[in-house]
Amino acid sequence: MIERFILRLARALVGIAQRVVPATRRVPWRAEWEHELERWWDELPSQCRRAWSYRWRLVRRAALCFADAWAVRSYAIHGPPTHSHLITHRSDAMQETIQDLRYAIRTLARNPVFATVTVLTLALGIGANTAVFSVINTVLLRPLPYDEPDRLALVWTNFGNDLPQNWISGPEYAEMQEFNTTFESLGLAIPFNVTVTGNGEPVQVSGGAVSGNFFDVMRTGPQVGRLIGMGDDQPGAVPVIVLSDGFWRRRYGADPSIVGQTIMVNAQAYEVIGILSPEFEILHPDAGFPARIDVWGAILPLFGTFFGRPVDYPTLPRGNHGFRGIGRLKPGITIAQAQADMDAVAVSMQEVAGGA
């Protein structure tokens, strides 16, 4: 009964948020969100669904729909968002709803599991809006299958009362890489759905686009072939793809000869360059990724296809916050030291953003 109640609560949050979405997009938007939440929940082992920590995770995932709803609305009204007008048109009623939701999430966060979260904030003033970069340690409930997982962190933006949890844009990523001194490396990832054709019936699967250093940040390797590297994530690079162990076995019968072949993803040819190890897992659920990713591509070739021209991180729209930032702290760096460094980085980033 409790499990059904939690799922109904998650659906109710989506139902509230859908009122913000333009009427012409409301039905498919809600259906997509409910499908994603239900799939994430159904794929959990039964013992996880009985654990309150995972129940709160479902609610927190559902709460992300508010930011997505406003992004869809803003795009429909104003076109691609920019920092100067991002979420500046909000009704009083909706603002109260967001405030109530934020209070509820903070109440849930009093659970001892979440009391272990360490947060860094990086103030980034942009006009009338103030963005904050929050860094949350990924090790909350159990060790992740990566080398030194306690040094991994998620990075996101916080636009105060307007968008308390949002992700980062391409230009922000480039500037953080340039100015910070506490992260050994910073990577990006973004989820998306794709259709794979060939070798059987077309199938829609969950995909992930990553920066060229993502798998190095995670310190994971392939079981066959190679993973996406810096050379694959360049403007105008040839599209390549990496398969998960599960998808490789389901779709291709674990045939290693698929590596080096070309498959069609969203009607575009991608060369399969490798197979991930079966131990690889997605980051903490706060990263907002589906529970299972079947295919992995490089960000810049994917976005180059979307824009119809080669793109690089500094040239992507500054207001488009969709990238999940994943960083690895340098050895011996504490949260306090990173905070002090990020305070200094904020000044440099503010100057860059102010002149953009």
CSV table of C-alpha atoms in Angstrom, one decimal:
chain,number,residue,atom,x,y,z
A,1,MET,CA,0.0,0.0,0.0
A,2,ILE,CA,2.8,2.4,0.9
A,3,GLU,CA,4.5,1.7,-2.5
A,4,ARG,CA,1.3,2.5,-4.4
A,5,PHE,CA,0.9,5.7,-2.3
A,6,ILE,CA,4.5,6.9,-3.1
A,7,LEU,CA,3.9,6.3,-6.8
A,8,ARG,CA,0.6,8.1,-6.7
A,9,LEU,CA,2.4,11.0,-5.0
A,10,ALA,CA,5.0,11.1,-7.7
A,11,ARG,CA,2.3,11.2,-10.4
A,12,ALA,CA,0.5,13.9,-8.5
A,13,LEU,CA,3.5,16.1,-8.6
A,14,VAL,CA,3.7,15.6,-12.4
A,15,GLY,CA,0.0,16.4,-12.5
A,16,ILE,CA,0.6,19.7,-10.7
A,17,ALA,CA,3.5,20.6,-12.9
A,18,GLN,CA,1.7,19.9,-16.2
A,19,ARG,CA,-0.5,23.0,-15.6
A,20,VAL,CA,2.5,25.1,-16.6
A,21,VAL,CA,3.1,23.2,-19.9
A,22,PRO,CA,1.3,24.7,-22.9
A,23,ALA,CA,-1.9,22.9,-23.6
A,24,THR,CA,-0.8,21.5,-26.9
A,25,ARG,CA,2.1,19.7,-25.3
A,26,ARG,CA,0.6,18.8,-22.0
A,27,VAL,CA,-0.7,15.3,-22.7
A,28,PRO,CA,2.5,13.9,-24.2
A,29,TRP,CA,4.7,15.7,-21.7
A,30,ARG,CA,2.8,14.1,-18.7
A,31,ALA,CA,2.8,10.7,-20.4
A,32,GLU,CA,6.5,10.8,-20.9
A,33,TRP,CA,7.2,11.9,-17.3
A,34,GLU,CA,4.9,9.3,-15.8
A,35,HIS,CA,6.4,6.6,-18.1
A,36,GLU,CA,9.9,7.5,-17.0
A,37,LEU,CA,9.0,7.5,-13.3
A,38,GLU,CA,7.1,4.2,-13.5
A,39,ARG,CA,9.9,2.5,-15.4
A,40,TRP,CA,12.5,3.7,-12.9
A,41,TRP,CA,10.4,2.4,-10.1
A,42,ASP,CA,9.5,-0.9,-11.7
A,43,GLU,CA,13.1,-1.7,-12.5
A,44,LEU,CA,14.1,-1.4,-8.9
A,45,PRO,CA,14.5,-4.7,-7.0
A,46,SER,CA,11.5,-5.4,-4.6
A,47,GLN,CA,13.7,-4.9,-1.6
A,48,CYS,CA,14.7,-1.4,-2.8
A,49,ARG,CA,11.0,-0.5,-3.3
A,50,ARG,CA,10.4,-1.3,0.3
A,51,ALA,CA,13.2,1.0,1.5
A,52,TRP,CA,12.3,4.5,2.4
A,53,SER,CA,15.5,5.9,0.9
A,54,TYR,CA,14.4,4.7,-2.6
A,55,ARG,CA,10.9,5.9,-2.0
A,56,TRP,CA,12.2,9.4,-1.3
A,57,ARG,CA,14.4,9.2,-4.4
A,58,LEU,CA,11.3,8.6,-6.5
A,59,VAL,CA,9.6,11.7,-5.0
A,60,ARG,CA,12.8,13.7,-5.6
A,61,ARG,CA,13.0,12.6,-9.2
A,62,ALA,CA,9.3,13.6,-9.7
A,63,ALA,CA,10.1,17.0,-8.3
A,64,LEU,CA,12.5,17.7,-11.2
A,65,CYS,CA,9.5,17.8,-13.5
A,66,PHE,CA,8.7,21.4,-12.3
A,67,ALA,CA,12.0,22.7,-13.8
A,68,ASP,CA,11.3,20.7,-17.0
A,69,ALA,CA,7.8,22.1,-17.2
A,70,TRP,CA,9.0,25.7,-17.0
A,71,ALA,CA,11.7,25.0,-19.5
A,72,VAL,CA,9.2,23.6,-22.0
A,73,ARG,CA,6.9,26.6,-21.4
A,74,SER,CA,9.7,29.1,-21.7
A,75,TYR,CA,10.9,27.5,-24.9
A,76,ALA,CA,7.4,27.5,-26.4
A,77,ILE,CA,6.9,31.2,-25.6
A,78,HIS,CA,10.3,32.7,-25.9
A,79,GLY,CA,12.3,30.2,-27.9
A,80,PRO,CA,15.6,28.9,-26.6
A,81,PRO,CA,16.2,30.3,-23.1
A,82,THR,CA,19.0,32.6,-22.0
A,83,HIS,CA,20.2,33.6,-18.6
A,84,SER,CA,18.6,37.1,-19.0
A,85,HIS,CA,15.0,35.8,-19.3
A,86,LEU,CA,15.2,32.3,-17.8
A,87,ILE,CA,12.1,31.7,-15.8
A,88,THR,CA,11.2,35.3,-15.3
A,89,HIS,CA,7.5,34.9,-16.0
A,90,ARG,CA,6.0,33.0,-13.1
A,91,SER,CA,2.5,33.3,-11.6
A,92,ASP,CA,2.1,33.9,-7.9
A,93,ALA,CA,0.1,30.6,-7.6
A,94,MET,CA,2.9,28.6,-9.3
A,95,GLN,CA,5.5,30.3,-7.1
A,96,GLU,CA,3.6,29.3,-4.0
A,97,THR,CA,3.4,25.7,-5.3
A,98,ILE,CA,7.2,25.6,-5.9
A,99,GLN,CA,7.8,27.0,-2.4
A,100,ASP,CA,5.5,24.4,-0.9
A,101,LEU,CA,7.2,21.7,-2.8
A,102,ARG,CA,10.6,22.9,-1.7
A,103,TYR,CA,9.5,22.9,1.9
A,104,ALA,CA,8.3,19.3,1.5
A,105,ILE,CA,11.6,18.2,-0.1
A,106,ARG,CA,13.5,19.8,2.8
A,107,THR,CA,11.3,18.0,5.2
A,108,LEU,CA,12.1,14.7,3.5
A,109,ALA,CA,15.7,15.5,3.6
A,110,ARG,CA,15.7,15.4,7.4
A,111,ASN,CA,15.9,11.7,7.0
A,112,PRO,CA,19.3,10.6,8.3
A,113,VAL,CA,20.3,9.2,5.0
A,114,PHE,CA,20.3,12.6,3.4
A,115,ALA,CA,21.9,14.2,6.4
A,116,THR,CA,25.2,12.9,5.1
A,117,VAL,CA,25.1,15.0,2.0
A,118,THR,CA,27.8,17.5,1.7
A,119,VAL,CA,27.0,20.6,-0.4
A,120,LEU,CA,29.3,23.3,-2.0
A,121,THR,CA,27.8,26.5,-3.3
A,122,LEU,CA,29.3,28.7,-6.0
A,123,ALA,CA,27.6,32.1,-6.3
A,124,LEU,CA,27.3,33.2,-9.9
A,125,GLY,CA,25.5,36.6,-10.3
A,126,ILE,CA,23.9,37.1,-13.7
A,127,GLY,CA,21.7,40.2,-14.0
A,128,ALA,CA,18.7,40.0,-11.8
A,129,ASN,CA,19.0,36.2,-11.5
A,130,THR,CA,21.6,34.5,-9.3
A,131,ALA,CA,22.9,31.1,-10.2
A,132,VAL,CA,24.5,28.8,-7.7
A,133,PHE,CA,26.7,25.8,-8.5
A,134,SER,CA,26.0,23.1,-6.0
A,135,VAL,CA,28.3,20.1,-5.7
A,136,ILE,CA,27.0,17.0,-4.0
A,137,ASN,CA,29.0,14.0,-3.0
A,138,THR,CA,27.8,10.9,-4.8
A,139,VAL,CA,28.5,8.4,-2.0
A,140,LEU,CA,25.3,8.4,0.1
A,141,LEU,CA,24.0,4.9,0.6
A,142,ARG,CA,26.7,2.5,-0.7
A,143,PRO,CA,30.0,2.6,-2.5
A,144,LEU,CA,29.8,2.9,-6.3
A,145,PRO,CA,31.8,0.6,-8.5
A,146,TYR,CA,34.4,3.2,-9.4
A,147,ASP,CA,37.9,3.9,-8.2
A,148,GLU,CA,37.9,6.2,-5.2
A,149,PRO,CA,34.1,7.0,-5.5
A,150,ASP,CA,34.3,9.4,-2.5
A,151,ARG,CA,36.1,11.9,-4.8
A,152,LEU,CA,33.2,11.9,-7.3
A,153,ALA,CA,30.6,14.7,-7.1
A,154,LEU,CA,27.6,16.0,-9.1
A,155,VAL,CA,27.5,19.6,-10.1
A,156,TRP,CA,24.4,21.6,-10.8
A,157,THR,CA,23.1,25.2,-10.9
A,158,ASN,CA,20.7,26.7,-8.5
A,159,PHE,CA,18.7,29.8,-9.6
A,160,GLY,CA,17.4,30.6,-6.2
A,161,ASN,CA,13.6,30.6,-5.8
A,162,ASP,CA,13.1,30.2,-9.5
A,163,LEU,CA,15.0,27.0,-10.2
A,164,PRO,CA,16.4,25.4,-7.0
A,165,GLN,CA,17.9,22.5,-8.9
A,166,ASN,CA,18.9,22.8,-12.5
A,167,TRP,CA,21.9,21.5,-14.5
A,168,ILE,CA,24.7,23.4,-16.3
A,169,SER,CA,25.2,24.8,-19.8
A,170,GLY,CA,28.0,24.3,-22.2
A,171,PRO,CA,29.7,27.7,-21.7
A,172,GLU,CA,29.5,27.3,-17.9
A,173,TYR,CA,31.2,23.9,-18.2
A,174,ALA,CA,34.0,25.4,-20.3
A,175,GLU,CA,34.5,28.2,-17.8
A,176,MET,CA,34.5,25.9,-14.8
A,177,GLN,CA,37.2,23.8,-16.4
A,178,GLU,CA,39.3,26.8,-17.0
A,179,PHE,CA,39.0,28.5,-13.6
A,180,ASN,CA,38.7,25.8,-11.0
A,181,THR,CA,41.7,24.4,-9.2
A,182,THR,CA,40.1,21.8,-6.9
A,183,PHE,CA,38.7,19.3,-9.5
A,184,GLU,CA,41.1,16.9,-11.1
A,185,SER,CA,38.7,16.6,-14.0
A,186,LEU,CA,35.1,17.6,-14.9
A,187,GLY,CA,32.9,15.7,-17.2
A,188,LEU,CA,29.3,16.0,-18.6
A,189,ALA,CA,26.5,13.7,-19.4
A,190,ILE,CA,22.9,14.1,-20.6
A,191,PRO,CA,20.2,11.5,-21.0
A,192,PHE,CA,18.0,11.1,-24.1
A,193,ASN,CA,15.8,8.6,-25.8
A,194,VAL,CA,16.8,7.1,-29.2
A,195,THR,CA,15.5,4.6,-31.7
A,196,VAL,CA,17.9,1.9,-32.8
A,197,THR,CA,17.2,0.1,-36.2
A,198,GLY,CA,18.8,-2.8,-38.0
A,199,ASN,CA,19.4,-6.4,-36.7
A,200,GLY,CA,15.7,-6.9,-35.9
A,201,GLU,CA,12.7,-4.7,-35.1
A,202,PRO,CA,13.3,-1.0,-34.4
A,203,VAL,CA,13.6,-0.4,-30.6
A,204,GLN,CA,13.5,2.7,-28.5
A,205,VAL,CA,16.1,2.8,-25.8
A,206,SER,CA,17.5,5.1,-23.2
A,207,GLY,CA,20.7,6.8,-24.3
A,208,GLY,CA,23.4,9.0,-22.7
A,209,ALA,CA,25.6,11.6,-24.4
A,210,VAL,CA,28.9,12.3,-22.6
A,211,SER,CA,31.9,14.5,-22.8
A,212,GLY,CA,35.1,13.0,-24.1
A,213,ASN,CA,36.5,12.7,-20.6
A,214,PHE,CA,33.4,11.3,-18.9
A,215,PHE,CA,34.6,7.7,-18.6
A,216,ASP,CA,38.0,8.8,-17.5
A,217,VAL,CA,36.4,10.8,-14.7
A,218,MET,CA,34.5,7.7,-13.7
A,219,ARG,CA,37.6,5.6,-14.1
A,220,THR,CA,35.8,2.8,-15.9
A,221,GLY,CA,36.9,0.7,-18.8
A,222,PRO,CA,35.4,-1.4,-21.7
A,223,GLN,CA,35.1,-5.2,-21.8
A,224,VAL,CA,35.4,-5.1,-25.6
A,225,GLY,CA,36.8,-2.3,-27.8
A,226,ARG,CA,37.2,1.1,-26.3
A,227,LEU,CA,35.1,3.9,-24.8
A,228,ILE,CA,34.4,7.4,-25.9
A,229,GLY,CA,37.5,9.7,-25.6
A,230,MET,CA,38.4,13.3,-26.2
A,231,GLY,CA,39.0,12.7,-29.9
A,232,ASP,CA,35.4,11.5,-30.3
A,233,ASP,CA,34.0,14.6,-28.6
A,234,GLN,CA,35.2,17.3,-31.0
A,235,PRO,CA,33.3,19.7,-33.3
A,236,GLY,CA,32.5,17.8,-36.5
A,237,ALA,CA,33.7,14.4,-35.2
A,238,VAL,CA,32.4,11.2,-36.7
A,239,PRO,CA,29.5,9.9,-34.6
A,240,VAL,CA,30.5,6.8,-32.5
A,241,ILE,CA,28.6,4.8,-29.9
A,242,VAL,CA,29.2,2.5,-27.0
A,243,LEU,CA,26.8,-0.2,-26.0
A,244,SER,CA,25.9,-1.3,-22.4
A,245,ASP,CA,26.5,-4.9,-21.5
A,246,GLY,CA,22.8,-5.6,-21.1
A,247,PHE,CA,21.8,-4.1,-24.5
A,248,TRP,CA,24.8,-5.8,-26.2
A,249,ARG,CA,23.5,-9.2,-24.9
A,250,ARG,CA,19.8,-8.5,-25.6
A,251,ARG,CA,20.1,-7.0,-29.0
A,252,TYR,CA,23.3,-8.6,-30.4
A,253,GLY,CA,23.6,-11.9,-28.5
A,254,ALA,CA,26.9,-10.8,-26.9
A,255,ASP,CA,28.6,-11.0,-30.3
A,256,PRO,CA,31.9,-9.2,-30.0
A,257,SER,CA,32.1,-8.6,-33.8
A,258,ILE,CA,29.5,-5.9,-33.5
A,259,VAL,CA,32.4,-3.6,-32.5
A,260,GLY,CA,33.6,-1.9,-35.6
A,261,GLN,CA,30.2,-2.2,-37.3
A,262,THR,CA,27.8,0.6,-38.0
A,263,ILE,CA,24.3,0.8,-36.6
A,264,MET,CA,21.5,3.3,-37.2
A,265,VAL,CA,20.6,5.5,-34.2
A,266,ASN,CA,17.8,8.0,-34.9
A,267,ALA,CA,18.3,7.3,-38.6
A,268,GLN,CA,22.0,8.3,-38.4
A,269,ALA,CA,24.9,6.0,-38.8
A,270,TYR,CA,27.0,5.4,-35.7
A,271,GLU,CA,30.1,3.2,-35.5
A,272,VAL,CA,30.1,0.9,-32.5
A,273,ILE,CA,33.5,1.3,-30.8
A,274,GLY,CA,33.1,-0.6,-27.6
A,275,ILE,CA,31.0,-2.5,-24.9
A,276,LEU,CA,30.9,-1.2,-21.3
A,277,SER,CA,31.8,-3.5,-18.5
A,278,PRO,CA,28.8,-5.1,-16.8
A,279,GLU,CA,29.8,-3.5,-13.5
A,280,PHE,CA,29.3,0.0,-14.8
A,281,GLU,CA,26.4,1.9,-13.1
A,282,ILE,CA,24.9,5.3,-13.4
A,283,LEU,CA,25.7,7.9,-10.8
A,284,HIS,CA,23.6,8.6,-7.8
A,285,PRO,CA,19.8,9.0,-8.7
A,286,ASP,CA,20.2,12.8,-8.1
A,287,ALA,CA,21.9,12.9,-11.5
A,288,GLY,CA,18.4,12.4,-13.0
A,289,PHE,CA,19.4,9.6,-15.3
A,290,PRO,CA,17.2,6.6,-16.1
A,291,ALA,CA,17.9,3.5,-14.1
A,292,ARG,CA,19.4,1.9,-17.3
A,293,ILE,CA,21.3,3.4,-20.2
A,294,ASP,CA,21.6,1.2,-23.3
A,295,VAL,CA,23.8,3.3,-25.6
A,296,TRP,CA,26.3,6.1,-25.1
A,297,GLY,CA,27.4,8.7,-27.6
A,298,ALA,CA,29.6,11.9,-27.6
A,299,ILE,CA,27.9,15.2,-26.9
A,300,LEU,CA,29.4,17.5,-29.5
A,301,PRO,CA,28.7,15.3,-32.6
A,302,LEU,CA,25.1,14.8,-31.3
A,303,PHE,CA,24.5,18.5,-30.7
A,304,GLY,CA,26.2,19.3,-34.0
A,305,THR,CA,23.5,17.1,-35.7
A,306,PHE,CA,20.8,18.9,-33.8
A,307,PHE,CA,22.0,22.4,-34.7
A,308,GLY,CA,23.0,21.4,-38.2
A,309,ARG,CA,26.6,22.7,-37.8
A,310,PRO,CA,29.7,21.9,-35.8
A,311,VAL,CA,29.5,23.2,-32.2
A,312,ASP,CA,31.8,23.4,-29.2
A,313,TYR,CA,31.0,23.9,-25.5
A,314,PRO,CA,31.6,27.6,-25.3
A,315,THR,CA,29.4,28.3,-28.3
A,316,LEU,CA,26.4,26.3,-27.0
A,317,PRO,CA,23.5,28.5,-25.7
A,318,ARG,CA,24.4,29.7,-22.2
A,319,GLY,CA,20.8,29.5,-21.0
A,320,ASN,CA,20.3,25.8,-22.0
A,321,HIS,CA,20.9,24.0,-18.8
A,322,GLY,CA,20.7,20.2,-19.5
A,323,PHE,CA,24.1,18.8,-18.8
A,324,ARG,CA,24.8,16.8,-15.7
A,325,GLY,CA,28.2,17.8,-14.3
A,326,ILE,CA,30.3,15.0,-12.9
A,327,GLY,CA,33.6,16.0,-11.2
A,328,ARG,CA,36.5,14.2,-9.5
A,329,LEU,CA,38.2,16.1,-6.8
A,330,LYS,CA,42.0,16.3,-6.6
A,331,PRO,CA,43.6,13.9,-4.1
A,332,GLY,CA,43.5,15.3,-0.6
A,333,ILE,CA,41.0,18.2,-1.4
A,334,THR,CA,38.4,18.7,1.3
A,335,ILE,CA,35.0,20.1,0.9
A,336,ALA,CA,36.1,23.3,2.8
A,337,GLN,CA,39.0,23.8,0.5
A,338,ALA,CA,36.9,23.2,-2.6
A,339,GLN,CA,34.4,25.8,-1.3
A,340,ALA,CA,37.1,28.4,-0.9
A,341,ASP,CA,38.3,27.8,-4.4
A,342,MET,CA,34.8,27.9,-5.9
A,343,ASP,CA,34.2,31.2,-4.2
A,344,ALA,CA,37.2,32.6,-6.1
A,345,VAL,CA,36.0,30.8,-9.3
A,346,ALA,CA,32.7,32.5,-9.0
A,347,VAL,CA,34.2,36.0,-9.4
A,348,SER,CA,35.9,34.9,-12.7
A,349,MET,CA,32.8,33.3,-14.0
A,350,GLN,CA,30.7,36.3,-13.1
A,351,GLU,CA,33.0,38.5,-15.2
A,352,VAL,CA,32.7,36.2,-18.1
A,353,ALA,CA,28.9,35.9,-17.9
A,354,GLY,CA,28.5,39.6,-17.4
A,355,GLY,CA,30.4,40.3,-20.6
A,356,ALA,CA,28.6,37.7,-22.7
